[in-house]
mmCIF file with all atom_site columns, N, CA and C in Angstrom:
data_model
loop_
_atom_site.group_PDB
_atom_site.id
_atom_site.type_symbol
_atom_site.label_atom_id
_atom_site.label_alt_id
_atom_site.label_comp_id
_atom_site.label_asym_id
_atom_site.label_entity_id
_atom_site.label_seq_id
_atom_site.pdbx_PDB_ins_code
_atom_site.Cartn_x
_atom_site.Cartn_y
_atom_site.Cartn_z
_atom_site.occupancy
_atom_site.B_iso_or_equiv
_atom_site.pdbx_formal_charge
_atom_site.auth_seq_id
_atom_site.auth_comp_id
_atom_site.auth_asym_id
_atom_site.auth_atom_id
_atom_site.pdbx_PDB_model_num
ATOM 1   N N  . GLU A 1 1  ? -30.385 -92.368  -22.605 1.00 79.00 ? 1  GLU A N  1
ATOM 2   C CA . GLU A 1 1  ? -30.093 -91.894  -21.260 1.00 79.00 ? 1  GLU A CA 1
ATOM 3   C C  . GLU A 1 1  ? -28.700 -92.348  -20.862 1.00 79.00 ? 1  GLU A C  1
ATOM 4   N N  . ALA A 1 2  ? -28.128 -91.674  -19.898 1.00 83.00 ? 2  ALA A N  1
ATOM 5   C CA . ALA A 1 2  ? -26.824 -92.080  -19.405 1.00 83.00 ? 2  ALA A CA 1
ATOM 6   C C  . ALA A 1 2  ? -26.917 -93.479  -18.813 1.00 83.00 ? 2  ALA A C  1
ATOM 7   N N  . ASN A 1 3  ? -26.027 -94.353  -19.265 1.00 87.00 ? 3  ASN A N  1
ATOM 8   C CA . ASN A 1 3  ? -25.942 -95.733  -18.772 1.00 87.00 ? 3  ASN A CA 1
ATOM 9   C C  . ASN A 1 3  ? -27.207 -96.561  -18.993 1.00 87.00 ? 3  ASN A C  1
ATOM 10  N N  . LYS A 1 4  ? -28.029 -96.180  -19.952 1.00 91.00 ? 4  LYS A N  1
ATOM 11  C CA . LYS A 1 4  ? -29.249 -96.931  -20.217 1.00 91.00 ? 4  LYS A CA 1
ATOM 12  C C  . LYS A 1 4  ? -29.555 -96.902  -21.709 1.00 91.00 ? 4  LYS A C  1
ATOM 13  N N  . VAL A 1 5  ? -30.054 -98.027  -22.217 1.00 90.00 ? 5  VAL A N  1
ATOM 14  C CA . VAL A 1 5  ? -30.434 -98.137  -23.617 1.00 90.00 ? 5  VAL A CA 1
ATOM 15  C C  . VAL A 1 5  ? -31.894 -98.548  -23.681 1.00 90.00 ? 5  VAL A C  1
ATOM 16  N N  . HIS A 1 6  ? -32.660 -97.877  -24.525 1.00 92.00 ? 6  HIS A N  1
ATOM 17  C CA . HIS A 1 6  ? -34.062 -98.218  -24.728 1.00 92.00 ? 6  HIS A CA 1
ATOM 18  C C  . HIS A 1 6  ? -34.171 -99.020  -26.016 1.00 92.00 ? 6  HIS A C  1
ATOM 19  N N  . LEU A 1 7  ? -34.876 -100.145 -25.957 1.00 90.00 ? 7  LEU A N  1
ATOM 20  C CA . LEU A 1 7  ? -35.006 -101.052 -27.090 1.00 90.00 ? 7  LEU A CA 1
ATOM 21  C C  . LEU A 1 7  ? -36.464 -101.183 -27.501 1.00 90.00 ? 7  LEU A C  1
ATOM 22  N N  . ARG A 1 8  ? -36.682 -101.396 -28.820 1.00 90.00 ? 8  ARG A N  1
ATOM 23  C CA . ARG A 1 8  ? -38.036 -101.649 -29.310 1.00 90.00 ? 8  ARG A CA 1
ATOM 24  C C  . ARG A 1 8  ? -37.962 -102.735 -30.371 1.00 90.00 ? 8  ARG A C  1
ATOM 25  N N  . ASP A 1 9  ? -38.730 -103.796 -30.179 1.00 88.00 ? 9  ASP A N  1
ATOM 26  C CA . ASP A 1 9  ? -38.809 -104.870 -31.163 1.00 88.00 ? 9  ASP A CA 1
ATOM 27  C C  . ASP A 1 9  ? -39.617 -104.359 -32.347 1.00 88.00 ? 9  ASP A C  1
ATOM 28  N N  . THR A 1 10 ? -39.034 -104.399 -33.547 1.00 85.00 ? 10 THR A N  1
ATOM 29  C CA . THR A 1 10 ? -39.716 -103.838 -34.718 1.00 85.00 ? 10 THR A CA 1
ATOM 30  C C  . THR A 1 10 ? -40.880 -104.696 -35.199 1.00 85.00 ? 10 THR A C  1
ATOM 31  N N  . VAL A 1 11 ? -40.955 -105.934 -34.747 1.00 89.00 ? 11 VAL A N  1
ATOM 32  C CA . VAL A 1 11 ? -42.064 -106.807 -35.139 1.00 89.00 ? 11 VAL A CA 1
ATOM 33  C C  . VAL A 1 11 ? -43.217 -106.676 -34.165 1.00 89.00 ? 11 VAL A C  1
ATOM 34  N N  . THR A 1 12 ? -42.933 -106.781 -32.859 1.00 93.00 ? 12 THR A N  1
ATOM 35  C CA . THR A 1 12 ? -43.996 -106.779 -31.853 1.00 93.00 ? 12 THR A CA 1
ATOM 36  C C  . THR A 1 12 ? -44.235 -105.414 -31.219 1.00 93.00 ? 12 THR A C  1
ATOM 37  N N  . ALA A 1 13 ? -43.317 -104.477 -31.419 1.00 90.00 ? 13 ALA A N  1
ATOM 38  C CA . ALA A 1 13 ? -43.354 -103.138 -30.825 1.00 90.00 ? 13 ALA A CA 1
ATOM 39  C C  . ALA A 1 13 ? -43.146 -103.180 -29.311 1.00 90.00 ? 13 ALA A C  1
ATOM 40  N N  . PHE A 1 14 ? -42.752 -104.330 -28.761 1.00 95.00 ? 14 PHE A N  1
ATOM 41  C CA . PHE A 1 14 ? -42.450 -104.440 -27.337 1.00 95.00 ? 14 PHE A CA 1
ATOM 42  C C  . PHE A 1 14 ? -41.245 -103.567 -27.022 1.00 95.00 ? 14 PHE A C  1
ATOM 43  N N  . THR A 1 15 ? -41.311 -102.795 -25.941 1.00 95.00 ? 15 THR A N  1
ATOM 44  C CA . THR A 1 15 ? -40.202 -101.934 -25.543 1.00 95.00 ? 15 THR A CA 1
ATOM 45  C C  . THR A 1 15 ? -39.636 -102.379 -24.201 1.00 95.00 ? 15 THR A C  1
ATOM 46  N N  . SER A 1 16 ? -38.353 -102.145 -24.029 1.00 95.00 ? 16 SER A N  1
ATOM 47  C CA . SER A 1 16 ? -37.691 -102.447 -22.764 1.00 95.00 ? 16 SER A CA 1
ATOM 48  C C  . SER A 1 16 ? -36.472 -101.545 -22.637 1.00 95.00 ? 16 SER A C  1
ATOM 49  N N  . SER A 1 17 ? -35.886 -101.529 -21.459 1.00 94.00 ? 17 SER A N  1
ATOM 50  C CA . SER A 1 17 ? -34.692 -100.738 -21.193 1.00 94.00 ? 17 SER A CA 1
ATOM 51  C C  . SER A 1 17 ? -33.687 -101.610 -20.463 1.00 94.00 ? 17 SER A C  1
ATOM 52  N N  . ILE A 1 18 ? -32.403 -101.405 -20.764 1.00 93.00 ? 18 ILE A N  1
ATOM 53  C CA . ILE A 1 18 ? -31.338 -102.116 -20.066 1.00 93.00 ? 18 ILE A CA 1
ATOM 54  C C  . ILE A 1 18 ? -30.221 -101.140 -19.739 1.00 93.00 ? 18 ILE A C  1
ATOM 55  N N  . GLU A 1 19 ? -29.486 -101.433 -18.678 1.00 93.00 ? 19 GLU A N  1
ATOM 56  C CA . GLU A 1 19 ? -28.329 -100.618 -18.332 1.00 93.00 ? 19 GLU A CA 1
ATOM 57  C C  . GLU A 1 19 ? -27.155 -101.061 -19.184 1.00 93.00 ? 19 GLU A C  1
ATOM 58  N N  . ALA A 1 20 ? -26.318 -100.107 -19.591 1.00 89.00 ? 20 ALA A N  1
ATOM 59  C CA . ALA A 1 20 ? -25.161 -100.423 -20.418 1.00 89.00 ? 20 ALA A CA 1
ATOM 60  C C  . ALA A 1 20 ? -24.089 -99.360  -20.277 1.00 89.00 ? 20 ALA A C  1
ATOM 61  N N  . ASP A 1 21 ? -22.843 -99.804  -20.269 1.00 86.00 ? 21 ASP A N  1
ATOM 62  C CA . ASP A 1 21 ? -21.709 -98.887  -20.289 1.00 86.00 ? 21 ASP A CA 1
ATOM 63  C C  . ASP A 1 21 ? -21.273 -98.619  -21.722 1.00 86.00 ? 21 ASP A C  1
ATOM 64  N N  . VAL A 1 22 ? -21.442 -99.631  -22.595 1.00 82.00 ? 22 VAL A N  1
ATOM 65  C CA . VAL A 1 22 ? -21.008 -99.551  -23.981 1.00 82.00 ? 22 VAL A CA 1
ATOM 66  C C  . VAL A 1 22 ? -22.108 -100.121 -24.861 1.00 82.00 ? 22 VAL A C  1
ATOM 67  N N  . VAL A 1 23 ? -22.342 -99.496  -26.004 1.00 82.00 ? 23 VAL A N  1
ATOM 68  C CA . VAL A 1 23 ? -23.326 -99.986  -26.967 1.00 82.00 ? 23 VAL A CA 1
ATOM 69  C C  . VAL A 1 23 ? -22.632 -100.189 -28.300 1.00 82.00 ? 23 VAL A C  1
ATOM 70  N N  . ILE A 1 24 ? -22.825 -101.368 -28.891 1.00 77.00 ? 24 ILE A N  1
ATOM 71  C CA . ILE A 1 24 ? -22.261 -101.667 -30.200 1.00 77.00 ? 24 ILE A CA 1
ATOM 72  C C  . ILE A 1 24 ? -23.416 -101.874 -31.161 1.00 77.00 ? 24 ILE A C  1
ATOM 73  N N  . LEU A 1 25 ? -23.435 -101.093 -32.228 1.00 75.00 ? 25 LEU A N  1
ATOM 74  C CA . LEU A 1 25 ? -24.484 -101.206 -33.228 1.00 75.00 ? 25 LEU A CA 1
ATOM 75  C C  . LEU A 1 25 ? -23.960 -101.928 -34.453 1.00 75.00 ? 25 LEU A C  1
ATOM 76  N N  . ALA A 1 26 ? -24.708 -102.909 -34.925 1.00 69.00 ? 26 ALA A N  1
ATOM 77  C CA . ALA A 1 26 ? -24.366 -103.619 -36.162 1.00 69.00 ? 26 ALA A CA 1
ATOM 78  C C  . ALA A 1 26 ? -25.497 -103.339 -37.144 1.00 69.00 ? 26 ALA A C  1
ATOM 79  N N  . LEU A 1 27 ? -25.256 -102.414 -38.061 1.00 66.00 ? 27 LEU A N  1
ATOM 80  C CA . LEU A 1 27 ? -26.309 -101.950 -38.953 1.00 66.00 ? 27 LEU A CA 1
ATOM 81  C C  . LEU A 1 27 ? -25.855 -101.971 -40.399 1.00 66.00 ? 27 LEU A C  1
ATOM 82  N N  . GLY A 1 28 ? -26.533 -102.708 -41.229 1.00 63.00 ? 28 GLY A N  1
ATOM 83  C CA . GLY A 1 28 ? -26.307 -102.643 -42.667 1.00 63.00 ? 28 GLY A CA 1
ATOM 84  C C  . GLY A 1 28 ? -24.964 -103.145 -43.139 1.00 63.00 ? 28 GLY A C  1
ATOM 85  N N  . VAL A 1 29 ? -24.731 -103.004 -44.429 1.00 67.00 ? 29 VAL A N  1
ATOM 86  C CA . VAL A 1 29 ? -23.486 -103.466 -45.031 1.00 67.00 ? 29 VAL A CA 1
ATOM 87  C C  . VAL A 1 29 ? -22.837 -102.399 -45.906 1.00 67.00 ? 29 VAL A C  1
ATOM 88  N N  . ARG A 1 30 ? -23.278 -101.172 -45.787 1.00 70.00 ? 30 ARG A N  1
ATOM 89  C CA . ARG A 1 30 ? -22.691 -100.068 -46.543 1.00 70.00 ? 30 ARG A CA 1
ATOM 90  C C  . ARG A 1 30 ? -22.216 -98.985  -45.593 1.00 70.00 ? 30 ARG A C  1
ATOM 91  N N  . THR A 1 31 ? -21.152 -98.335  -45.979 1.00 75.00 ? 31 THR A N  1
ATOM 92  C CA . THR A 1 31 ? -20.641 -97.227  -45.175 1.00 75.00 ? 31 THR A CA 1
ATOM 93  C C  . THR A 1 31 ? -21.598 -96.040  -45.278 1.00 75.00 ? 31 THR A C  1
ATOM 94  N N  . ASP A 1 32 ? -22.003 -95.508  -44.130 1.00 77.00 ? 32 ASP A N  1
ATOM 95  C CA . ASP A 1 32 ? -22.879 -94.337  -44.093 1.00 77.00 ? 32 ASP A CA 1
ATOM 96  C C  . ASP A 1 32 ? -22.331 -93.373  -43.042 1.00 77.00 ? 32 ASP A C  1
ATOM 97  N N  . PRO A 1 33 ? -21.498 -92.430  -43.449 1.00 82.00 ? 33 PRO A N  1
ATOM 98  C CA . PRO A 1 33 ? -20.866 -91.531  -42.482 1.00 82.00 ? 33 PRO A CA 1
ATOM 99  C C  . PRO A 1 33 ? -21.844 -90.688  -41.676 1.00 82.00 ? 33 PRO A C  1
ATOM 100 N N  . THR A 1 34 ? -23.056 -90.496  -42.147 1.00 85.00 ? 34 THR A N  1
ATOM 101 C CA . THR A 1 34 ? -24.017 -89.688  -41.391 1.00 85.00 ? 34 THR A CA 1
ATOM 102 C C  . THR A 1 34 ? -24.401 -90.367  -40.080 1.00 85.00 ? 34 THR A C  1
ATOM 103 N N  . ILE A 1 35 ? -24.398 -91.701  -40.058 1.00 81.00 ? 35 ILE A N  1
ATOM 104 C CA . ILE A 1 35 ? -24.699 -92.414  -38.812 1.00 81.00 ? 35 ILE A CA 1
ATOM 105 C C  . ILE A 1 35 ? -23.601 -92.151  -37.789 1.00 81.00 ? 35 ILE A C  1
ATOM 106 N N  . VAL A 1 36 ? -22.359 -92.269  -38.220 1.00 83.00 ? 36 VAL A N  1
ATOM 107 C CA . VAL A 1 36 ? -21.233 -92.012  -37.318 1.00 83.00 ? 36 VAL A CA 1
ATOM 108 C C  . VAL A 1 36 ? -21.267 -90.567  -36.835 1.00 83.00 ? 36 VAL A C  1
ATOM 109 N N  . GLU A 1 37 ? -21.522 -89.638  -37.725 1.00 87.00 ? 37 GLU A N  1
ATOM 110 C CA . GLU A 1 37 ? -21.586 -88.223  -37.354 1.00 87.00 ? 37 GLU A CA 1
ATOM 111 C C  . GLU A 1 37 ? -22.676 -87.958  -36.321 1.00 87.00 ? 37 GLU A C  1
ATOM 112 N N  . SER A 1 38 ? -23.836 -88.613  -36.469 1.00 87.00 ? 38 SER A N  1
ATOM 113 C CA . SER A 1 38 ? -24.927 -88.392  -35.515 1.00 87.00 ? 38 SER A CA 1
ATOM 114 C C  . SER A 1 38 ? -24.563 -88.888  -34.122 1.00 87.00 ? 38 SER A C  1
ATOM 115 N N  . PHE A 1 39 ? -23.811 -89.993  -34.046 1.00 85.00 ? 39 PHE A N  1
ATOM 116 C CA . PHE A 1 39 ? -23.369 -90.484  -32.744 1.00 85.00 ? 39 PHE A CA 1
ATOM 117 C C  . PHE A 1 39 ? -22.228 -89.635  -32.199 1.00 85.00 ? 39 PHE A C  1
ATOM 118 N N  . ALA A 1 40 ? -21.334 -89.193  -33.063 1.00 86.00 ? 40 ALA A N  1
ATOM 119 C CA . ALA A 1 40 ? -20.194 -88.392  -32.622 1.00 86.00 ? 40 ALA A CA 1
ATOM 120 C C  . ALA A 1 40 ? -20.636 -87.084  -31.991 1.00 86.00 ? 40 ALA A C  1
ATOM 121 N N  . SER A 1 41 ? -21.770 -86.567  -32.413 1.00 87.00 ? 41 SER A N  1
ATOM 122 C CA . SER A 1 41 ? -22.260 -85.315  -31.831 1.00 87.00 ? 41 SER A CA 1
ATOM 123 C C  . SER A 1 41 ? -22.854 -85.522  -30.436 1.00 87.00 ? 41 SER A C  1
ATOM 124 N N  . LYS A 1 42 ? -23.120 -86.783  -30.051 1.00 86.00 ? 42 LYS A N  1
ATOM 125 C CA . LYS A 1 42 ? -23.764 -87.058  -28.770 1.00 86.00 ? 42 LYS A CA 1
ATOM 126 C C  . LYS A 1 42 ? -22.880 -87.800  -27.769 1.00 86.00 ? 42 LYS A C  1
ATOM 127 N N  . PHE A 1 43 ? -21.799 -88.418  -28.259 1.00 86.00 ? 43 PHE A N  1
ATOM 128 C CA . PHE A 1 43 ? -20.957 -89.213  -27.384 1.00 86.00 ? 43 PHE A CA 1
ATOM 129 C C  . PHE A 1 43 ? -19.512 -88.749  -27.455 1.00 86.00 ? 43 PHE A C  1
ATOM 130 N N  . GLU A 1 44 ? -18.820 -88.915  -26.342 1.00 85.00 ? 44 GLU A N  1
ATOM 131 C CA . GLU A 1 44 ? -17.444 -88.445  -26.229 1.00 85.00 ? 44 GLU A CA 1
ATOM 132 C C  . GLU A 1 44 ? -16.483 -89.258  -27.093 1.00 85.00 ? 44 GLU A C  1
ATOM 133 N N  . LYS A 1 45 ? -16.652 -90.560  -27.150 1.00 83.00 ? 45 LYS A N  1
ATOM 134 C CA . LYS A 1 45 ? -15.719 -91.435  -27.873 1.00 83.00 ? 45 LYS A CA 1
ATOM 135 C C  . LYS A 1 45 ? -16.486 -92.339  -28.821 1.00 83.00 ? 45 LYS A C  1
ATOM 136 N N  . ILE A 1 46 ? -16.153 -92.281  -30.097 1.00 83.00 ? 46 ILE A N  1
ATOM 137 C CA . ILE A 1 46 ? -16.772 -93.113  -31.129 1.00 83.00 ? 46 ILE A CA 1
ATOM 138 C C  . ILE A 1 46 ? -15.661 -93.853  -31.855 1.00 83.00 ? 46 ILE A C  1
ATOM 139 N N  . THR A 1 47 ? -15.841 -95.149  -32.042 1.00 82.00 ? 47 THR A N  1
ATOM 140 C CA . THR A 1 47 ? -14.902 -95.953  -32.817 1.00 82.00 ? 47 THR A CA 1
ATOM 141 C C  . THR A 1 47 ? -15.701 -96.704  -33.860 1.00 82.00 ? 47 THR A C  1
ATOM 142 N N  . THR A 1 48 ? -15.363 -96.537  -35.115 1.00 82.00 ? 48 THR A N  1
ATOM 143 C CA . THR A 1 48 ? -16.076 -97.245  -36.178 1.00 82.00 ? 48 THR A CA 1
ATOM 144 C C  . THR A 1 48 ? -15.266 -98.465  -36.609 1.00 82.00 ? 48 THR A C  1
ATOM 145 N N  . ILE A 1 49 ? -15.993 -99.553  -36.864 1.00 79.00 ? 49 ILE A N  1
ATOM 146 C CA . ILE A 1 49 ? -15.364 -100.806 -37.284 1.00 79.00 ? 49 ILE A CA 1
ATOM 147 C C  . ILE A 1 49 ? -16.223 -101.456 -38.351 1.00 79.00 ? 49 ILE A C  1
ATOM 148 N N  . GLY A 1 50 ? -15.678 -102.495 -38.954 1.00 78.00 ? 50 GLY A N  1
ATOM 149 C CA . GLY A 1 50 ? -16.438 -103.290 -39.914 1.00 78.00 ? 50 GLY A CA 1
ATOM 150 C C  . GLY A 1 50 ? -16.933 -102.457 -41.077 1.00 78.00 ? 50 GLY A C  1
ATOM 151 N N  . ASP A 1 51 ? -18.160 -102.751 -41.529 1.00 77.00 ? 51 ASP A N  1
ATOM 152 C CA . ASP A 1 51 ? -18.721 -102.065 -42.687 1.00 77.00 ? 51 ASP A CA 1
ATOM 153 C C  . ASP A 1 51 ? -18.955 -100.578 -42.448 1.00 77.00 ? 51 ASP A C  1
ATOM 154 N N  . ALA A 1 52 ? -19.073 -100.167 -41.197 1.00 77.00 ? 52 ALA A N  1
ATOM 155 C CA . ALA A 1 52 ? -19.208 -98.732  -40.916 1.00 77.00 ? 52 ALA A CA 1
ATOM 156 C C  . ALA A 1 52 ? -17.910 -98.008  -41.239 1.00 77.00 ? 52 ALA A C  1
ATOM 157 N N  . HIS A 1 53 ? -16.815 -98.740  -41.135 1.00 76.00 ? 53 HIS A N  1
ATOM 158 C CA . HIS A 1 53 ? -15.495 -98.173  -41.459 1.00 76.00 ? 53 HIS A CA 1
ATOM 159 C C  . HIS A 1 53 ? -15.196 -98.349  -42.945 1.00 76.00 ? 53 HIS A C  1
ATOM 160 N N  . LYS A 1 54 ? -15.290 -99.573  -43.429 1.00 78.00 ? 54 LYS A N  1
ATOM 161 C CA . LYS A 1 54 ? -15.176 -99.882  -44.857 1.00 78.00 ? 54 LYS A CA 1
ATOM 162 C C  . LYS A 1 54 ? -15.770 -101.268 -45.097 1.00 78.00 ? 54 LYS A C  1
ATOM 163 N N  . PRO A 1 55 ? -16.513 -101.446 -46.171 1.00 79.00 ? 55 PRO A N  1
ATOM 164 C CA . PRO A 1 55 ? -17.131 -102.744 -46.457 1.00 79.00 ? 55 PRO A CA 1
ATOM 165 C C  . PRO A 1 55 ? -16.074 -103.847 -46.567 1.00 79.00 ? 55 PRO A C  1
ATOM 166 N N  . GLY A 1 56 ? -16.418 -105.024 -46.052 1.00 79.00 ? 56 GLY A N  1
ATOM 167 C CA . GLY A 1 56 ? -15.471 -106.137 -46.097 1.00 79.00 ? 56 GLY A CA 1
ATOM 168 C C  . GLY A 1 56 ? -16.095 -107.417 -45.579 1.00 79.00 ? 56 GLY A C  1
ATOM 169 N N  . GLN A 1 57 ? -15.254 -108.327 -45.168 1.00 82.00 ? 57 GLN A N  1
ATOM 170 C CA . GLN A 1 57 ? -15.676 -109.634 -44.675 1.00 82.00 ? 57 GLN A CA 1
ATOM 171 C C  . GLN A 1 57 ? -15.944 -109.585 -43.169 1.00 82.00 ? 57 GLN A C  1
ATOM 172 N N  . ILE A 1 58 ? -16.875 -110.435 -42.705 1.00 79.00 ? 58 ILE A N  1
ATOM 173 C CA . ILE A 1 58 ? -17.218 -110.468 -41.281 1.00 79.00 ? 58 ILE A CA 1
ATOM 174 C C  . ILE A 1 58 ? -15.999 -110.837 -40.432 1.00 79.00 ? 58 ILE A C  1
ATOM 175 N N  . SER A 1 59 ? -15.140 -111.712 -40.936 1.00 84.00 ? 59 SER A N  1
ATOM 176 C CA . SER A 1 59 ? -13.960 -112.107 -40.158 1.00 84.00 ? 59 SER A CA 1
ATOM 177 C C  . SER A 1 59 ? -13.032 -110.908 -39.931 1.00 84.00 ? 59 SER A C  1
ATOM 178 N N  . ASP A 1 60 ? -12.914 -110.047 -40.930 1.00 83.00 ? 60 ASP A N  1
ATOM 179 C CA . ASP A 1 60 ? -12.102 -108.837 -40.766 1.00 83.00 ? 60 ASP A CA 1
ATOM 180 C C  . ASP A 1 60 ? -12.736 -107.883 -39.766 1.00 83.00 ? 60 ASP A C  1
ATOM 181 N N  . ALA A 1 61 ? -14.055 -107.761 -39.812 1.00 81.00 ? 61 ALA A N  1
ATOM 182 C CA . ALA A 1 61 ? -14.763 -106.876 -38.873 1.00 81.00 ? 61 ALA A CA 1
ATOM 183 C C  . ALA A 1 61 ? -14.610 -107.381 -37.444 1.00 81.00 ? 61 ALA A C  1
ATOM 184 N N  . MET A 1 62 ? -14.696 -108.695 -37.242 1.00 83.00 ? 62 MET A N  1
ATOM 185 C CA . MET A 1 62 ? -14.554 -109.259 -35.898 1.00 83.00 ? 62 MET A CA 1
ATOM 186 C C  . MET A 1 62 ? -13.133 -109.044 -35.374 1.00 83.00 ? 62 MET A C  1
ATOM 187 N N  . ARG A 1 63 ? -12.148 -109.226 -36.213 1.00 84.00 ? 63 ARG A N  1
ATOM 188 C CA . ARG A 1 63 ? -10.753 -109.004 -35.814 1.00 84.00 ? 63 ARG A CA 1
ATOM 189 C C  . ARG A 1 63 ? -10.542 -107.534 -35.454 1.00 84.00 ? 63 ARG A C  1
ATOM 190 N N  . GLU A 1 64 ? -11.073 -106.654 -36.287 1.00 82.00 ? 64 GLU A N  1
ATOM 191 C CA . GLU A 1 64 ? -10.940 -105.215 -36.042 1.00 82.00 ? 64 GLU A CA 1
ATOM 192 C C  . GLU A 1 64 ? -11.635 -104.823 -34.740 1.00 82.00 ? 64 GLU A C  1
ATOM 193 N N  . ALA A 1 65 ? -12.812 -105.389 -34.498 1.00 83.00 ? 65 ALA A N  1
ATOM 194 C CA . ALA A 1 65 ? -13.537 -105.097 -33.245 1.00 83.00 ? 65 ALA A CA 1
ATOM 195 C C  . ALA A 1 65 ? -12.734 -105.545 -32.044 1.00 83.00 ? 65 ALA A C  1
ATOM 196 N N  . ASN A 1 66 ? -12.168 -106.736 -32.115 1.00 84.00 ? 66 ASN A N  1
ATOM 197 C CA . ASN A 1 66 ? -11.363 -107.248 -31.022 1.00 84.00 ? 66 ASN A CA 1
ATOM 198 C C  . ASN A 1 66 ? -10.141 -106.361 -30.781 1.00 84.00 ? 66 ASN A C  1
ATOM 199 N N  . ASP A 1 67 ? -9.463  -105.986 -31.842 1.00 84.00 ? 67 ASP A N  1
ATOM 200 C CA . ASP A 1 67 ? -8.277  -105.138 -31.706 1.00 84.00 ? 67 ASP A CA 1
ATOM 201 C C  . ASP A 1 67 ? -8.620  -103.778 -31.105 1.00 84.00 ? 67 ASP A C  1
ATOM 202 N N  . LYS A 1 68 ? -9.700  -103.170 -31.567 1.00 81.00 ? 68 LYS A N  1
ATOM 203 C CA . LYS A 1 68 ? -10.060 -101.832 -31.086 1.00 81.00 ? 68 LYS A CA 1
ATOM 204 C C  . LYS A 1 68 ? -10.675 -101.851 -29.690 1.00 81.00 ? 68 LYS A C  1
ATOM 205 N N  . ALA A 1 69 ? -11.266 -102.975 -29.298 1.00 80.00 ? 69 ALA A N  1
ATOM 206 C CA . ALA A 1 69 ? -11.868 -103.057 -27.959 1.00 80.00 ? 69 ALA A CA 1
ATOM 207 C C  . ALA A 1 69 ? -10.830 -102.909 -26.855 1.00 80.00 ? 69 ALA A C  1
ATOM 208 N N  . PHE A 1 70 ? -9.623  -103.323 -27.130 1.00 75.00 ? 70 PHE A N  1
ATOM 209 C CA . PHE A 1 70 ? -8.572  -103.261 -26.117 1.00 75.00 ? 70 PHE A CA 1
ATOM 210 C C  . PHE A 1 70 ? -7.903  -101.902 -26.022 1.00 75.00 ? 70 PHE A C  1
ATOM 211 N N  . VAL A 1 71 ? -8.172  -101.006 -26.966 1.00 70.00 ? 71 VAL A N  1
ATOM 212 C CA . VAL A 1 71 ? -7.595  -99.664  -26.898 1.00 70.00 ? 71 VAL A CA 1
ATOM 213 C C  . VAL A 1 71 ? -8.671  -98.602  -26.756 1.00 70.00 ? 71 VAL A C  1
ATOM 214 N N  . PHE A 1 72 ? -9.919  -99.008  -26.602 1.00 57.00 ? 72 PHE A N  1
ATOM 215 C CA . PHE A 1 72 ? -11.032 -98.086  -26.490 1.00 57.00 ? 72 PHE A CA 1
ATOM 216 C C  . PHE A 1 72 ? -10.872 -97.300  -25.211 1.00 57.00 ? 72 PHE A C  1
#
């Protein structure tokens, strides 16, 4: 939903919702362009970082996230 994220705990199945302007997903350690494409079809602005952009070290992903957050 606009400005809202629905969450579900995969262990307990507990669900909740929170308001959000920005959502950052940290998923897996391999590049999967289909994930980016699925979000790009639903959101106006998508920025990929870290392993979603190219596999690497966590320190590089954190630096890249910080750099891109200021130009988002």
